[in-house]
GROMACS .gro file of C-alpha atoms in nm:
model
  173
    1MET     CA    1  -6.154  18.688  19.455
    2LYS     CA    2  -6.351  18.800  19.113
    3GLU     CA    3  -6.306  18.682  18.785
    4ASN     CA    4  -6.092  18.989  18.670
    5ILE     CA    5  -5.695  19.036  18.631
    6ILE     CA    6  -5.584  19.366  18.741
    7LEU     CA    7  -5.225  19.457  18.596
    8ILE     CA    8  -5.048  19.724  18.789
    9GLY     CA    9  -4.686  19.827  18.723
   10PHE     CA   10  -4.468  20.114  18.659
   11MET     CA   11  -4.581  20.380  18.351
   12GLY     CA   12  -4.456  20.216  18.052
   13SER     CA   13  -4.491  19.868  18.162
   14GLY     CA   14  -4.713  19.738  17.926
   15LYS     CA   15  -5.036  19.724  18.092
   16THR     CA   16  -5.231  19.867  17.828
   17THR     CA   17  -5.087  19.616  17.512
   18VAL     CA   18  -5.084  19.339  17.737
   19GLY     CA   19  -5.450  19.361  17.894
   20GLN     CA   20  -5.621  19.438  17.530
   21LYS     CA   21  -5.456  19.093  17.427
   22ILE     CA   22  -5.564  18.906  17.731
   23ALA     CA   23  -5.901  19.092  17.752
   24GLY     CA   24  -5.935  18.945  17.322
   25GLU     CA   25  -5.781  18.585  17.440
   26LEU     CA   26  -6.058  18.545  17.716
   27GLY     CA   27  -6.325  18.719  17.589
   28PHE     CA   28  -6.339  18.968  17.858
   29THR     CA   29  -6.378  19.316  17.917
   30PHE     CA   30  -6.072  19.523  17.891
   31LEU     CA   31  -6.079  19.839  18.109
   32ASP     CA   32  -5.781  20.082  18.183
   33THR     CA   33  -5.881  20.307  18.513
   34ASP     CA   34  -5.716  20.635  18.408
   35GLU     CA   35  -5.928  20.630  18.051
   36MET     CA   36  -6.208  20.570  18.273
   37ILE     CA   37  -6.104  20.859  18.498
   38VAL     CA   38  -6.068  21.151  18.157
   39LYS     CA   39  -6.395  20.997  18.082
   40LYS     CA   40  -6.548  21.103  18.379
   41ALA     CA   41  -6.343  21.433  18.451
   42GLY     CA   42  -6.432  21.526  18.139
   43MET     CA   43  -6.004  21.663  18.118
   44GLU     CA   44  -5.689  21.500  18.048
   45ILE     CA   45  -5.485  21.330  18.369
   46THR     CA   46  -5.217  21.644  18.278
   47ASP     CA   47  -5.517  21.878  18.336
   48ILE     CA   48  -5.677  21.729  18.661
   49PHE     CA   49  -5.312  21.752  18.824
   50GLU     CA   50  -5.281  22.118  18.702
   51THR     CA   51  -5.635  22.185  18.775
   52GLN     CA   52  -5.707  22.008  19.094
   53GLY     CA   53  -5.371  21.851  19.218
   54GLU     CA   54  -5.255  21.491  19.231
   55ALA     CA   55  -5.453  21.455  19.580
   56ALA     CA   56  -5.807  21.521  19.367
   57PHE     CA   57  -5.707  21.247  19.094
   58ARG     CA   58  -5.607  20.975  19.339
   59LYS     CA   59  -5.915  20.993  19.549
   60MET     CA   60  -6.091  20.995  19.168
   61GLU     CA   61  -5.871  20.642  19.161
   62VAL     CA   62  -6.015  20.564  19.527
   63ASP     CA   63  -6.330  20.624  19.437
   64LEU     CA   64  -6.344  20.424  19.066
   65LEU     CA   65  -6.172  20.097  19.261
   66LYS     CA   66  -6.497  20.107  19.481
   67GLU     CA   67  -6.745  20.142  19.180
   68LEU     CA   68  -6.523  19.901  19.023
   69ASN     CA   69  -6.545  19.638  19.300
   70ALA     CA   70  -6.946  19.660  19.285
   71THR     CA   71  -6.981  19.597  18.950
   72VAL     CA   72  -6.743  19.437  18.738
   73THR     CA   73  -6.651  19.061  18.667
   74HIS     CA   74  -6.479  18.920  18.373
   75ALA     CA   75  -6.273  19.190  18.293
   76VAL     CA   76  -5.903  19.279  18.252
   77ILE     CA   77  -5.803  19.622  18.460
   78SER     CA   78  -5.519  19.828  18.354
   79THR     CA   79  -5.455  20.064  18.632
   80GLY     CA   80  -5.299  20.378  18.638
   81GLY     CA   81  -4.849  20.329  18.778
   82GLY     CA   82  -5.029  20.520  19.120
   83LEU     CA   83  -5.316  20.346  19.209
   84PRO     CA   84  -5.156  20.062  19.424
   85LEU     CA   85  -4.977  20.334  19.638
   86ARG     CA   86  -5.237  20.389  19.867
   87GLU     CA   87  -5.268  20.156  20.098
   88GLU     CA   88  -5.696  20.125  20.039
   89ASN     CA   89  -5.646  20.094  19.662
   90ALA     CA   90  -5.448  19.762  19.759
   91SER     CA   91  -5.695  19.629  19.988
   92LEU     CA   92  -5.946  19.688  19.683
   93LEU     CA   93  -5.726  19.569  19.408
   94LYS     CA   94  -5.698  19.230  19.597
   95LYS     CA   95  -6.091  19.227  19.633
   96LEU     CA   96  -6.120  19.300  19.242
   97GLY     CA   97  -5.917  19.001  19.126
   98LEU     CA   98  -5.613  18.841  19.039
   99VAL     CA   99  -5.353  19.135  19.091
  100ASN     CA  100  -5.049  19.114  18.865
  101TYR     CA  101  -4.704  19.309  18.860
  102LEU     CA  102  -4.545  19.373  18.512
  103LYS     CA  103  -4.226  19.452  18.642
  104VAL     CA  104  -3.986  19.645  18.417
  105THR     CA  105  -3.622  19.870  18.424
  106LYS     CA  106  -3.579  20.190  18.478
  107GLU     CA  107  -3.377  20.139  18.098
  108VAL     CA  108  -3.691  19.983  17.936
  109VAL     CA  109  -3.934  20.239  18.059
  110LEU     CA  110  -3.656  20.547  17.966
  111GLU     CA  111  -3.704  20.317  17.615
  112ARG     CA  112  -4.075  20.278  17.570
  113LEU     CA  113  -4.127  20.642  17.720
  114LYS     CA  114  -3.879  20.867  17.483
  115GLY     CA  115  -4.098  21.138  17.352
  116ASP     CA  116  -4.407  21.049  17.593
  117MET     CA  117  -4.529  21.429  17.703
  118THR     CA  118  -4.825  21.326  17.876
  119ARG     CA  119  -4.692  21.196  18.204
  120PRO     CA  120  -4.708  21.488  18.454
  121LEU     CA  121  -4.486  21.263  18.671
  122LEU     CA  122  -4.197  21.273  18.439
  123ALA     CA  123  -4.259  21.615  18.320
  124GLY     CA  124  -3.984  21.855  18.296
  125GLU     CA  125  -3.555  21.768  18.355
  126ASN     CA  126  -3.391  21.457  18.528
  127VAL     CA  127  -3.621  21.207  18.378
  128GLU     CA  128  -3.392  20.948  18.393
  129GLU     CA  129  -3.325  21.057  18.765
  130LYS     CA  130  -3.719  21.062  18.826
  131VAL     CA  131  -3.813  20.723  18.660
  132GLU     CA  132  -3.534  20.541  18.925
  133ARG     CA  133  -3.645  20.720  19.230
  134LEU     CA  134  -4.002  20.653  19.108
  135LEU     CA  135  -3.949  20.301  19.072
  136SER     CA  136  -3.705  20.233  19.373
  137SER     CA  137  -3.944  20.362  19.588
  138ARG     CA  138  -4.255  20.205  19.411
  139ASP     CA  139  -4.101  19.848  19.323
  140SER     CA  140  -4.176  19.681  19.680
  141ILE     CA  141  -4.517  19.836  19.761
  142TYR     CA  142  -4.601  19.669  19.390
  143GLN     CA  143  -4.453  19.341  19.501
  144SER     CA  144  -4.683  19.343  19.871
  145VAL     CA  145  -4.975  19.438  19.647
  146CYS     CA  146  -4.969  19.153  19.388
  147HIS     CA  147  -5.048  18.785  19.372
  148MET     CA  148  -4.808  18.735  19.088
  149GLN     CA  149  -4.553  18.910  18.915
  150ILE     CA  150  -4.437  18.879  18.544
  151ASN     CA  151  -4.140  18.991  18.374
  152ALA     CA  152  -4.290  19.201  18.116
  153GLU     CA  153  -3.906  19.269  17.961
  154ILE     CA  154  -3.887  18.874  17.846
  155GLY     CA  155  -4.104  18.815  17.488
  156THR     CA  156  -4.336  18.969  17.342
  157PRO     CA  157  -4.674  19.155  17.456
  158ASP     CA  158  -4.848  18.814  17.349
  159GLN     CA  159  -4.608  18.631  17.521
  160VAL     CA  160  -4.664  18.828  17.820
  161ALA     CA  161  -4.994  18.832  17.806
  162GLU     CA  162  -4.959  18.443  17.797
  163ARG     CA  163  -4.788  18.403  18.130
  164VAL     CA  164  -5.050  18.643  18.301
  165ILE     CA  165  -5.361  18.405  18.141
  166SER     CA  166  -5.142  18.089  18.263
  167GLY     CA  167  -5.147  18.222  18.635
  168TYR     CA  168  -5.502  18.348  18.614
  169LYS     CA  169  -5.579  17.988  18.539
  170LYS     CA  170  -5.383  17.844  18.764
  171ASN     CA  171  -5.497  18.067  19.037
  172ILE     CA  172  -5.919  18.120  18.979
  173LEU     CA  173  -6.023  17.893  18.729
   0.00000   0.00000   0.00000
């Protein structure tokens, strides 16, 4: 396993906020897979979904993970919420570093993402229903992919980051 910290979890679980804090604390590079794909594709994720479809986006995620496995160490990597869902990605993530599942409930997701129109899978009506359905279908997959599960609802982002760092030091160093 490489000396990287991977953050997986549902949208709104705090992967970016916590990831940036961890990277700053450890002196690691912070990488966001969604941002990297946006940069490579030259368009926003919502535009990729609209023009090329979800399957094309998911292929971009696989390709990016392969690239990261070949080139990256000492990084904190925040993944898109759907990235761990592919079986191929699960094994690539585990090779890439210590995988942490930042777990949150539906209520927290709805509160954190209130008014956020940049999430293609939550577009339209019945957002609460969509969040509940997606969360329940993804939870067991996230659990099977991770090395550690972190309750991302307890404490501040700094405290969540400290719990991840503590687990990393126990498992890697």
